[in-house]
mmCIF file of C-alpha atoms and ligand atoms in Angstrom:
data_model
loop_
_atom_site.group_PDB
_atom_site.id
_atom_site.type_symbol
_atom_site.label_atom_id
_atom_site.label_comp_id
_atom_site.label_asym_id
_atom_site.label_seq_id
_atom_site.Cartn_x
_atom_site.Cartn_y
_atom_site.Cartn_z
ATOM 1 C CA MET M 1 39.815 -12.114 -0.058
ATOM 2 C CA ILE M 2 37.345 -11.792 2.808
ATOM 3 C CA ASN M 3 33.795 -12.915 2.025
ATOM 4 C CA ARG M 4 30.824 -12.561 4.345
ATOM 5 C CA ARG M 5 31.140 -16.093 5.767
ATOM 6 C CA ASN M 6 34.850 -15.639 6.564
ATOM 7 C CA PHE M 7 34.130 -12.218 8.015
ATOM 8 C CA ILE M 8 31.531 -13.681 10.413
ATOM 9 C CA LYS M 9 33.903 -16.551 11.326
ATOM 10 C CA THR M 10 36.729 -14.080 11.984
ATOM 11 C CA LEU M 11 34.504 -11.932 14.179
ATOM 12 C CA SER M 12 33.371 -14.948 16.108
ATOM 13 C CA ALA M 13 36.969 -16.160 16.590
ATOM 14 C CA LEU M 14 37.668 -12.715 18.070
ATOM 15 C CA GLY M 15 34.658 -13.096 20.364
ATOM 16 C CA ILE M 16 32.650 -10.417 18.528
ATOM 17 C CA SER M 17 29.051 -11.220 17.632
ATOM 18 C CA LEU M 18 26.825 -9.499 15.092
ATOM 19 C CA PRO M 19 23.449 -8.299 16.385
ATOM 20 C CA VAL M 20 21.519 -10.942 14.401
ATOM 21 C CA MET M 21 22.666 -13.915 12.302
ATOM 22 C CA GLY M 22 22.396 -12.951 8.686
ATOM 23 C CA GLY M 23 22.518 -9.276 9.556
ATOM 24 C CA ASN M 24 24.832 -6.608 8.269
ATOM 25 C CA VAL M 25 25.620 -3.464 10.207
ATOM 26 C CA ALA M 26 23.260 -2.472 13.002
ATOM 27 C CA ARG M 27 21.236 0.669 12.211
ATOM 28 C CA SER M 28 20.490 2.515 15.420
ATOM 29 C CA ASN M 29 17.353 4.527 15.747
ATOM 30 C CA PRO M 30 18.165 7.621 17.802
ATOM 31 C CA ALA M 31 15.262 9.746 16.568
ATOM 32 C CA ALA M 32 12.389 7.413 17.506
ATOM 33 C CA LYS M 33 10.338 7.885 20.649
ATOM 34 C CA LYS M 34 11.500 5.150 22.967
ATOM 35 C CA ASN M 35 9.553 2.843 25.244
ATOM 36 C CA ASN M 36 6.453 2.949 23.036
ATOM 37 C CA PRO M 37 6.061 -0.594 21.664
ATOM 38 C CA VAL M 38 3.203 -1.096 19.184
ATOM 39 C CA ILE M 39 2.183 -4.061 17.028
ATOM 40 C CA ILE M 40 -0.337 -3.773 14.192
ATOM 41 C CA CYS M 41 -2.033 -6.058 11.685
ATOM 42 C CA SER M 42 -4.139 -5.420 8.598
ATOM 43 C CA ARG M 43 -7.290 -6.973 10.062
ATOM 44 C CA ASP M 44 -10.523 -6.169 11.900
ATOM 45 C CA GLU M 45 -11.349 -6.446 15.593
ATOM 46 C CA ASN M 46 -11.922 -10.255 15.670
ATOM 47 C CA TRP M 47 -8.814 -11.308 13.800
ATOM 48 C CA GLY M 48 -6.812 -8.439 15.264
ATOM 49 C CA ARG M 49 -7.255 -9.583 18.862
ATOM 50 C CA LYS M 50 -6.388 -13.198 18.045
ATOM 51 C CA VAL M 51 -3.421 -12.356 15.857
ATOM 52 C CA LEU M 52 -1.864 -9.608 17.960
ATOM 53 C CA LYS M 53 -2.180 -11.199 21.420
ATOM 54 C CA PRO M 54 0.949 -13.434 21.226
ATOM 55 C CA GLY M 55 2.983 -10.677 19.561
ATOM 56 C CA TRP M 56 1.951 -8.109 22.141
ATOM 57 C CA ASP M 57 2.723 -10.518 25.025
ATOM 58 C CA ILE M 58 6.267 -10.882 23.637
ATOM 59 C CA LEU M 59 6.749 -7.194 22.836
ATOM 60 C CA SER M 60 5.365 -5.892 26.136
ATOM 61 C CA SER M 61 7.637 -8.207 28.121
ATOM 62 C CA LYS M 62 10.676 -6.913 26.177
ATOM 63 C CA GLY M 63 11.004 -10.166 24.195
ATOM 64 C CA SER M 64 12.374 -10.516 20.677
ATOM 65 C CA LEU M 65 10.883 -8.185 18.060
ATOM 66 C CA LEU M 66 11.196 -10.872 15.369
ATOM 67 C CA ASP M 67 9.510 -13.466 17.601
ATOM 68 C CA ALA M 68 6.658 -11.002 18.167
ATOM 69 C CA VAL M 69 5.852 -10.487 14.470
ATOM 70 C CA GLU M 70 6.418 -14.160 13.613
ATOM 71 C CA LYS M 71 4.213 -15.586 16.383
ATOM 72 C CA SER M 72 1.434 -13.169 15.467
ATOM 73 C CA ALA M 73 1.597 -13.957 11.738
ATOM 74 C CA ASN M 74 1.681 -17.708 12.538
ATOM 75 C CA ILE M 75 -1.813 -17.398 14.069
ATOM 76 C CA THR M 76 -3.453 -16.755 10.683
ATOM 77 C CA GLU M 77 -1.100 -19.104 8.846
ATOM 78 C CA LEU M 78 -2.140 -22.014 11.079
ATOM 79 C CA ASP M 79 -5.851 -21.193 11.207
ATOM 80 C CA PRO M 80 -7.803 -23.298 8.659
ATOM 81 C CA GLU M 81 -10.741 -20.854 8.818
ATOM 82 C CA ASP M 82 -8.717 -18.160 7.034
ATOM 83 C CA THR M 83 -8.811 -18.997 3.324
ATOM 84 C CA SER M 84 -6.273 -16.357 2.291
ATOM 85 C CA VAL M 85 -3.165 -17.212 4.311
ATOM 86 C CA GLY M 86 -1.204 -20.391 5.097
ATOM 87 C CA TYR M 87 -2.990 -23.676 5.920
ATOM 88 C CA GLY M 88 -6.463 -23.641 4.321
ATOM 89 C CA GLY M 89 -5.561 -20.893 1.843
ATOM 90 C CA LEU M 90 -7.347 -20.998 -1.519
ATOM 91 C CA PRO M 91 -5.276 -22.927 -4.079
ATOM 92 C CA ASN M 92 -4.014 -22.244 -7.583
ATOM 93 C CA GLU M 93 -5.967 -23.286 -10.691
ATOM 94 C CA ARG M 94 -4.823 -26.910 -10.259
ATOM 95 C CA GLY M 95 -6.023 -27.094 -6.651
ATOM 96 C CA VAL M 96 -2.549 -26.796 -5.118
ATOM 97 C CA VAL M 97 -1.929 -24.283 -2.297
ATOM 98 C CA GLN M 98 1.164 -22.165 -3.002
ATOM 99 C CA LEU M 99 2.241 -19.699 -0.315
ATOM 100 C CA ASP M 100 4.231 -16.445 -0.409
ATOM 101 C CA ALA M 101 5.762 -14.629 2.594
ATOM 102 C CA SER M 102 8.394 -12.057 3.489
ATOM 103 C CA ILE M 103 10.027 -10.656 6.602
ATOM 104 C CA MET M 104 12.157 -7.570 7.188
ATOM 105 C CA TYR M 105 14.178 -6.507 10.227
ATOM 106 C CA GLY M 106 14.969 -2.855 10.805
ATOM 107 C CA PRO M 107 18.191 -2.903 12.873
ATOM 108 C CA THR M 108 20.075 -4.806 10.140
ATOM 109 C CA HIS M 109 17.904 -3.731 7.177
ATOM 110 C CA ASN M 110 17.963 -7.408 6.274
ATOM 111 C CA CYS M 111 15.116 -9.457 4.825
ATOM 112 C CA GLY M 112 14.073 -12.925 3.675
ATOM 113 C CA SER M 113 11.275 -14.357 1.615
ATOM 114 C CA VAL M 114 9.771 -17.493 0.116
ATOM 115 C CA ALA M 115 7.384 -17.813 -2.813
ATOM 116 C CA ALA M 116 5.254 -20.524 -4.425
ATOM 117 C CA LEU M 117 6.045 -22.660 -1.383
ATOM 118 C CA GLU M 118 3.970 -25.854 -1.183
ATOM 119 C CA GLY M 119 3.200 -28.058 1.822
ATOM 120 C CA ILE M 120 4.541 -25.878 4.659
ATOM 121 C CA LYS M 121 1.975 -24.297 6.968
ATOM 122 C CA THR M 122 4.060 -21.371 8.230
ATOM 123 C CA PRO M 123 5.858 -19.720 5.293
ATOM 124 C CA CYS M 124 6.816 -16.612 7.293
ATOM 125 C CA SER M 125 8.883 -18.792 9.636
ATOM 126 C CA VAL M 126 10.714 -20.186 6.597
ATOM 127 C CA ALA M 127 11.242 -16.615 5.312
ATOM 128 C CA ARG M 128 12.765 -15.740 8.690
ATOM 129 C CA LEU M 129 15.206 -18.643 8.346
ATOM 130 C CA VAL M 130 16.151 -17.482 4.849
ATOM 131 C CA MET M 131 17.010 -14.114 6.421
ATOM 132 C CA GLU M 132 18.808 -15.471 9.471
ATOM 133 C CA ARG M 133 20.446 -18.661 8.198
ATOM 134 C CA THR M 134 21.464 -17.939 4.615
ATOM 135 C CA ASP M 135 23.231 -15.391 2.503
ATOM 136 C CA HIS M 136 20.153 -15.168 0.220
ATOM 137 C CA ILE M 137 16.952 -13.166 0.382
ATOM 138 C CA HIS M 138 14.485 -14.970 -1.878
ATOM 139 C CA ILE M 139 13.972 -18.761 -2.269
ATOM 140 C CA VAL M 140 11.070 -20.129 -4.334
ATOM 141 C CA GLY M 141 9.187 -23.305 -5.204
ATOM 142 C CA LYS M 142 10.784 -26.710 -4.689
ATOM 143 C CA GLY M 143 14.000 -25.122 -3.397
ATOM 144 C CA ALA M 144 12.053 -23.281 -0.699
ATOM 145 C CA GLN M 145 10.352 -26.522 0.352
ATOM 146 C CA GLU M 146 13.674 -28.402 0.475
ATOM 147 C CA PHE M 147 15.141 -25.568 2.524
ATOM 148 C CA ALA M 148 12.197 -25.787 4.964
ATOM 149 C CA VAL M 149 12.529 -29.573 5.264
ATOM 150 C CA ALA M 150 16.262 -29.181 5.945
ATOM 151 C CA HIS M 151 15.251 -26.978 8.895
ATOM 152 C CA GLY M 152 12.848 -29.609 10.252
ATOM 153 C CA PHE M 153 9.512 -28.434 8.827
ATOM 154 C CA LYS M 154 6.957 -31.120 7.932
ATOM 155 C CA VAL M 155 5.447 -31.276 4.446
ATOM 156 C CA GLU M 156 1.648 -31.484 4.840
ATOM 157 C CA ASN M 157 -1.466 -31.186 2.718
ATOM 158 C CA LEU M 158 -2.527 -27.533 3.021
ATOM 159 C CA LEU M 159 -5.837 -27.950 1.166
ATOM 160 C CA THR M 160 -8.640 -28.158 3.734
ATOM 161 C CA GLU M 161 -12.092 -29.527 2.925
ATOM 162 C CA LYS M 162 -13.405 -25.956 2.987
ATOM 163 C CA SER M 163 -10.906 -24.626 0.433
ATOM 164 C CA ARG M 164 -11.163 -27.762 -1.724
ATOM 165 C CA ARG M 165 -14.934 -27.281 -2.015
ATOM 166 C CA ILE M 166 -14.593 -23.584 -2.894
ATOM 167 C CA TRP M 167 -11.949 -24.436 -5.543
ATOM 168 C CA LEU M 168 -14.096 -27.251 -7.029
ATOM 169 C CA ARG M 169 -17.091 -24.923 -7.283
ATOM 170 C CA TRP M 170 -14.944 -22.417 -9.192
ATOM 171 C CA LYS M 171 -13.670 -25.148 -11.496
ATOM 172 C CA GLU M 172 -17.140 -26.521 -12.204
ATOM 173 C CA ASN M 173 -18.426 -23.030 -13.015
ATOM 174 C CA LEU M 174 -15.510 -22.085 -15.208
ATOM 175 C CA SER M 175 -16.937 -22.872 -18.623
ATOM 176 C CA ASP M 176 -20.037 -24.239 -20.354
ATOM 177 C CA GLU M 177 -17.787 -25.918 -22.882
ATOM 178 C CA ASP M 178 -15.823 -28.288 -20.657
ATOM 179 C CA ASP M 179 -16.942 -31.573 -19.101
ATOM 180 C CA TRP M 180 -17.348 -30.302 -15.549
ATOM 181 C CA PHE M 181 -21.042 -29.693 -14.745
ATOM 182 C CA PRO M 182 -21.966 -26.648 -12.621
ATOM 183 C CA PRO M 183 -23.180 -27.352 -9.067
ATOM 184 C CA LYS M 184 -26.816 -28.516 -8.898
ATOM 185 C CA ASP M 185 -27.692 -26.051 -6.117
ATOM 186 C CA GLY M 186 -27.287 -23.149 -8.544
ATOM 187 C CA ASN M 187 -24.796 -21.350 -6.313
ATOM 188 C CA TYR M 188 -22.495 -19.644 -8.784
ATOM 189 C CA ASP M 189 -20.596 -17.521 -6.300
ATOM 190 C CA THR M 190 -16.973 -17.751 -7.403
ATOM 191 C CA ASP M 191 -15.430 -14.647 -5.850
ATOM 192 C CA ARG M 192 -11.720 -14.376 -6.540
ATOM 193 C CA THR M 193 -10.085 -13.332 -3.304
ATOM 194 C CA THR M 194 -6.661 -11.874 -2.574
ATOM 195 C CA GLY M 195 -6.485 -11.998 1.197
ATOM 196 C CA THR M 196 -3.193 -11.528 2.979
ATOM 197 C CA ILE M 197 -1.984 -10.309 6.349
ATOM 198 C CA ASN M 198 0.635 -7.714 7.283
ATOM 199 C CA VAL M 199 2.066 -7.629 10.815
ATOM 200 C CA LEU M 200 4.315 -4.665 11.681
ATOM 201 C CA ALA M 201 5.894 -3.845 15.048
ATOM 202 C CA VAL M 202 8.068 -1.280 16.769
ATOM 203 C CA ASP M 203 9.707 -2.269 20.051
ATOM 204 C CA GLY M 204 10.684 -0.285 23.144
ATOM 205 C CA ASN M 205 14.004 0.716 21.510
ATOM 206 C CA GLY M 206 12.245 2.179 18.476
ATOM 207 C CA ASP M 207 13.373 -0.758 16.281
ATOM 208 C CA MET M 208 10.994 -2.145 13.653
ATOM 209 C CA ALA M 209 10.164 -5.484 12.002
ATOM 210 C CA GLY M 210 7.449 -6.663 9.644
ATOM 211 C CA ILE M 211 5.917 -9.678 7.923
ATOM 212 C CA THR M 212 3.565 -10.150 4.993
ATOM 213 C CA THR M 213 2.134 -13.632 4.381
ATOM 214 C CA THR M 214 -0.492 -14.964 1.963
ATOM 215 C CA SER M 215 -1.789 -17.809 -0.178
ATOM 216 C CA GLY M 216 -2.040 -15.187 -2.935
ATOM 217 C CA LEU M 217 -4.579 -14.815 -5.667
ATOM 218 C CA ALA M 218 -7.101 -17.663 -5.703
ATOM 219 C CA TRP M 219 -6.957 -19.829 -8.864
ATOM 220 C CA LYS M 220 -3.675 -18.234 -9.981
ATOM 221 C CA ILE M 221 -1.578 -19.817 -12.693
ATOM 222 C CA PRO M 222 0.800 -22.252 -10.927
ATOM 223 C CA GLY M 223 4.020 -20.452 -10.046
ATOM 224 C CA ARG M 224 2.460 -16.970 -10.000
ATOM 225 C CA ILE M 225 4.125 -14.820 -7.359
ATOM 226 C CA GLY M 226 2.362 -11.771 -5.976
ATOM 227 C CA ASP M 227 3.598 -8.725 -4.101
ATOM 228 C CA SER M 228 3.785 -10.336 -0.651
ATOM 229 C CA PRO M 229 7.215 -11.981 -0.973
ATOM 230 C CA ILE M 230 8.723 -9.075 -2.907
ATOM 231 C CA ILE M 231 10.575 -6.626 -0.704
ATOM 232 C CA GLY M 232 9.357 -3.119 -1.563
ATOM 233 C CA ALA M 233 6.017 -4.322 -2.982
ATOM 234 C CA GLY M 234 4.087 -6.176 -0.237
ATOM 235 C CA LEU M 235 6.408 -5.148 2.606
ATOM 236 C CA TYR M 236 9.089 -2.575 3.258
ATOM 237 C CA LEU M 237 10.565 -0.837 6.249
ATOM 238 C CA ASP M 238 13.382 1.440 7.200
ATOM 239 C CA ASN M 239 14.333 1.574 10.862
ATOM 240 C CA GLU M 240 14.967 5.304 10.623
ATOM 241 C CA VAL M 241 11.507 6.006 9.171
ATOM 242 C CA GLY M 242 8.753 3.401 9.454
ATOM 243 C CA ALA M 243 7.137 0.317 7.957
ATOM 244 C CA VAL M 244 4.463 -0.323 5.305
ATOM 245 C CA GLY M 245 2.553 -3.477 4.358
ATOM 246 C CA ALA M 246 0.105 -4.105 1.522
ATOM 247 C CA THR M 247 -2.839 -6.373 0.747
ATOM 248 C CA GLY M 248 -5.049 -6.601 -2.322
ATOM 249 C CA ARG M 249 -4.229 -6.931 -6.001
ATOM 250 C CA GLY M 250 -0.544 -7.871 -5.985
ATOM 251 C CA GLU M 251 0.247 -7.012 -9.594
ATOM 252 C CA GLU M 252 -0.558 -3.321 -8.938
ATOM 253 C CA LEU M 253 1.610 -3.267 -5.814
ATOM 254 C CA LEU M 254 4.454 -4.812 -7.790
ATOM 255 C CA ARG M 255 4.387 -2.278 -10.588
ATOM 256 C CA SER M 256 4.117 0.650 -8.182
ATOM 257 C CA CYS M 257 6.668 -0.691 -5.620
ATOM 258 C CA GLY M 258 3.811 0.223 -3.260
ATOM 259 C CA SER M 259 5.353 -0.421 0.165
ATOM 260 C CA PHE M 260 8.699 1.155 -0.732
ATOM 261 C CA TYR M 261 6.847 4.196 -2.091
ATOM 262 C CA GLY M 262 4.906 4.443 1.183
ATOM 263 C CA VAL M 263 8.049 4.400 3.338
ATOM 264 C CA GLU M 264 9.650 7.037 1.119
ATOM 265 C CA GLN M 265 6.534 9.211 1.536
ATOM 266 C CA MET M 266 7.008 9.025 5.321
ATOM 267 C CA ARG M 267 10.706 9.815 4.911
ATOM 268 C CA ALA M 268 9.652 12.938 3.010
ATOM 269 C CA GLY M 269 7.538 14.036 5.982
ATOM 270 C CA LYS M 270 4.093 12.488 5.473
ATOM 271 C CA SER M 271 2.225 10.854 8.359
ATOM 272 C CA PRO M 272 1.551 7.080 8.076
ATOM 273 C CA GLN M 273 -2.050 7.884 7.136
ATOM 274 C CA GLU M 274 -0.995 10.337 4.405
ATOM 275 C CA ALA M 275 1.611 7.850 3.148
ATOM 276 C CA CYS M 276 -1.026 5.096 2.743
ATOM 277 C CA GLU M 277 -3.279 7.488 0.826
ATOM 278 C CA ALA M 278 -0.365 8.556 -1.375
ATOM 279 C CA VAL M 279 0.307 4.930 -2.400
ATOM 280 C CA CYS M 280 -3.364 4.384 -3.285
ATOM 281 C CA GLN M 281 -3.383 7.617 -5.305
ATOM 282 C CA ARG M 282 -0.170 6.575 -7.094
ATOM 283 C CA ILE M 283 -1.751 3.275 -8.173
ATOM 284 C CA ILE M 284 -4.850 5.114 -9.379
ATOM 285 C CA ASP M 285 -2.645 7.534 -11.375
ATOM 286 C CA ILE M 286 -0.596 4.701 -12.918
ATOM 287 C CA ASN M 287 -3.864 3.180 -14.112
ATOM 288 C CA GLY M 288 -5.110 6.420 -15.692
ATOM 289 C CA GLY M 289 -7.657 7.560 -13.105
ATOM 290 C CA LYS M 290 -10.420 6.360 -10.789
ATOM 291 C CA ASP M 291 -12.779 5.273 -13.566
ATOM 292 C CA LYS M 292 -10.208 2.733 -14.794
ATOM 293 C CA ILE M 293 -9.971 0.901 -11.456
ATOM 294 C CA ASP M 294 -11.844 -2.382 -10.969
ATOM 295 C CA PHE M 295 -9.709 -3.734 -8.104
ATOM 296 C CA SER M 296 -8.539 -2.624 -4.692
ATOM 297 C CA ASP M 297 -5.353 -2.480 -2.663
ATOM 298 C CA LYS M 298 -5.068 -1.644 1.010
ATOM 299 C CA MET M 299 -2.026 -0.144 2.725
ATOM 300 C CA VAL M 300 -1.150 -0.136 6.438
ATOM 301 C CA ALA M 301 1.732 1.897 7.850
ATOM 302 C CA MET M 302 3.438 2.743 11.114
ATOM 303 C CA ASN M 303 6.290 5.154 11.752
ATOM 304 C CA ASN M 304 9.002 4.441 14.306
ATOM 305 C CA ASP M 305 7.171 6.620 16.845
ATOM 306 C CA GLY M 306 4.314 4.097 16.757
ATOM 307 C CA GLU M 307 1.830 6.290 14.828
ATOM 308 C CA VAL M 308 -0.366 4.236 12.480
ATOM 309 C CA GLY M 309 -2.342 4.722 9.263
ATOM 310 C CA CYS M 310 -4.528 2.772 6.851
ATOM 311 C CA ALA M 311 -6.074 3.499 3.434
ATOM 312 C CA ALA M 312 -7.561 1.498 0.578
ATOM 313 C CA ILE M 313 -8.320 2.288 -3.027
ATOM 314 C CA ARG M 314 -11.957 1.213 -2.627
ATOM 315 C CA GLY M 315 -14.338 1.235 0.335
ATOM 316 C CA SER M 316 -17.661 2.546 1.548
ATOM 317 C CA LYS M 317 -19.203 4.181 4.593
ATOM 318 C CA GLY M 318 -19.479 1.542 7.293
ATOM 319 C CA ARG M 319 -17.054 -0.675 5.377
ATOM 320 C CA GLU M 320 -13.888 1.372 5.739
ATOM 321 C CA PRO M 321 -10.507 -0.376 5.528
ATOM 322 C CA GLU M 322 -9.286 -1.316 9.001
ATOM 323 C CA LEU M 323 -6.200 -2.132 10.949
ATOM 324 C CA ALA M 324 -5.906 -3.444 14.493
ATOM 325 C CA TYR M 325 -3.148 -2.467 16.902
ATOM 326 C CA TRP M 326 -1.965 -3.149 20.405
ATOM 327 C CA SER M 327 0.064 -0.668 22.452
ATOM 328 C CA LYS M 328 0.461 0.267 26.112
ATOM 329 C CA LYS M 329 -2.965 1.922 25.792
ATOM 330 C CA GLY M 330 -4.526 -1.471 24.984
ATOM 331 C CA PHE M 331 -6.098 -3.021 21.881
ATOM 332 C CA LYS M 332 -7.645 -0.662 19.311
ATOM 333 C CA VAL M 333 -9.016 -0.681 15.771
ATOM 334 C CA LEU M 334 -8.376 2.162 13.331
ATOM 335 C CA LYS M 335 -10.903 2.814 10.572
ATOM 336 C CA GLY M 336 -8.941 4.071 7.598
ATOM 337 C CA THR M 337 -9.856 6.076 4.510
ATOM 338 C CA TYR M 338 -10.647 5.083 0.911
ATOM 339 C CA LEU M 339 -10.255 6.928 -2.358
ATOM 340 C CA ILE M 340 -13.083 5.415 -4.426
ATOM 341 C CA GLU M 341 -16.627 4.815 -3.098
ATOM 342 C CA SER M 342 -17.811 1.316 -4.012
HETATM 343 N N1 LIG A 401 -1.609 -9.312 -2.326
HETATM 344 C C1 LIG A 401 -1.588 -10.715 -2.426
HETATM 345 C C2 LIG A 401 -1.402 -11.197 -3.801
HETATM 346 O O1 LIG A 401 -1.777 -10.540 -4.747
HETATM 347 O O2 LIG A 401 -0.879 -12.275 -3.947
#
């Protein structure tokens, strides 16, 4: 019987190499416009420039597509100022930071992800190793941390002073009936954030890759996994069509398979912009209409010709959902659309 490991060994003994470790059969992309590399992220001008610069430097010098998306996503993961991704992310209800991330690579249609990962600052790099160095797709919790350590990652405290203080304020405000007193300064702001970042890229060959990485819902029940590490929910791509990434309330993206639905909308002929709007509309419909919605999700999309789109369930004039992108025409920000005025 020939299993995948033996198959790879046999190929290598014959001097044949697969396009990427962990990959299956290469999917060529004959229909895409070539020589039009673009990298996008689900952020505004400030974050967009910072995040996309290393990825664009790699992509525009014909470097590795996977390196481009990883190095860009690592910028937010390592930045303690961002309280929604990686190091400095807001913790779960016990004050422990648990990270989710996924990666997908178009030419092999392969993917990897980690979830509820503690103590590792760059979960998307661990997700990439799951894709490239194992026969699995999804590794969670303690197993994901052990896997990261085996690959030389350091276990560190991810709770910064800033996120610890925000968490403590939430905890102290939680109930009048427990023994934690509310803060003396009367600041009761305990917003529950679900920040995340998507990075999607198409290279000069028309091949695509993407990453979604997050610290997930603030104050979540320990072990809760959102959409970000679930292929088809927080991230999906098809080299022959395009890529979609999601941010916002993960549970809604999970039960709508939001990113998969978006890619299939593009396959059916919609533009990236129309595909993002279709996902938002689908989530609204699943929930029984606009008046039932008290959350938001935001979709970003790019087809393999490098056309981009962005839409959110909620927004307002002057506060439209945004994405940033870098192409041969330089750095730009796209203001997207929203379906509910808020
Ligand atoms: N979309 C991020 C989360 O819900 O975890």
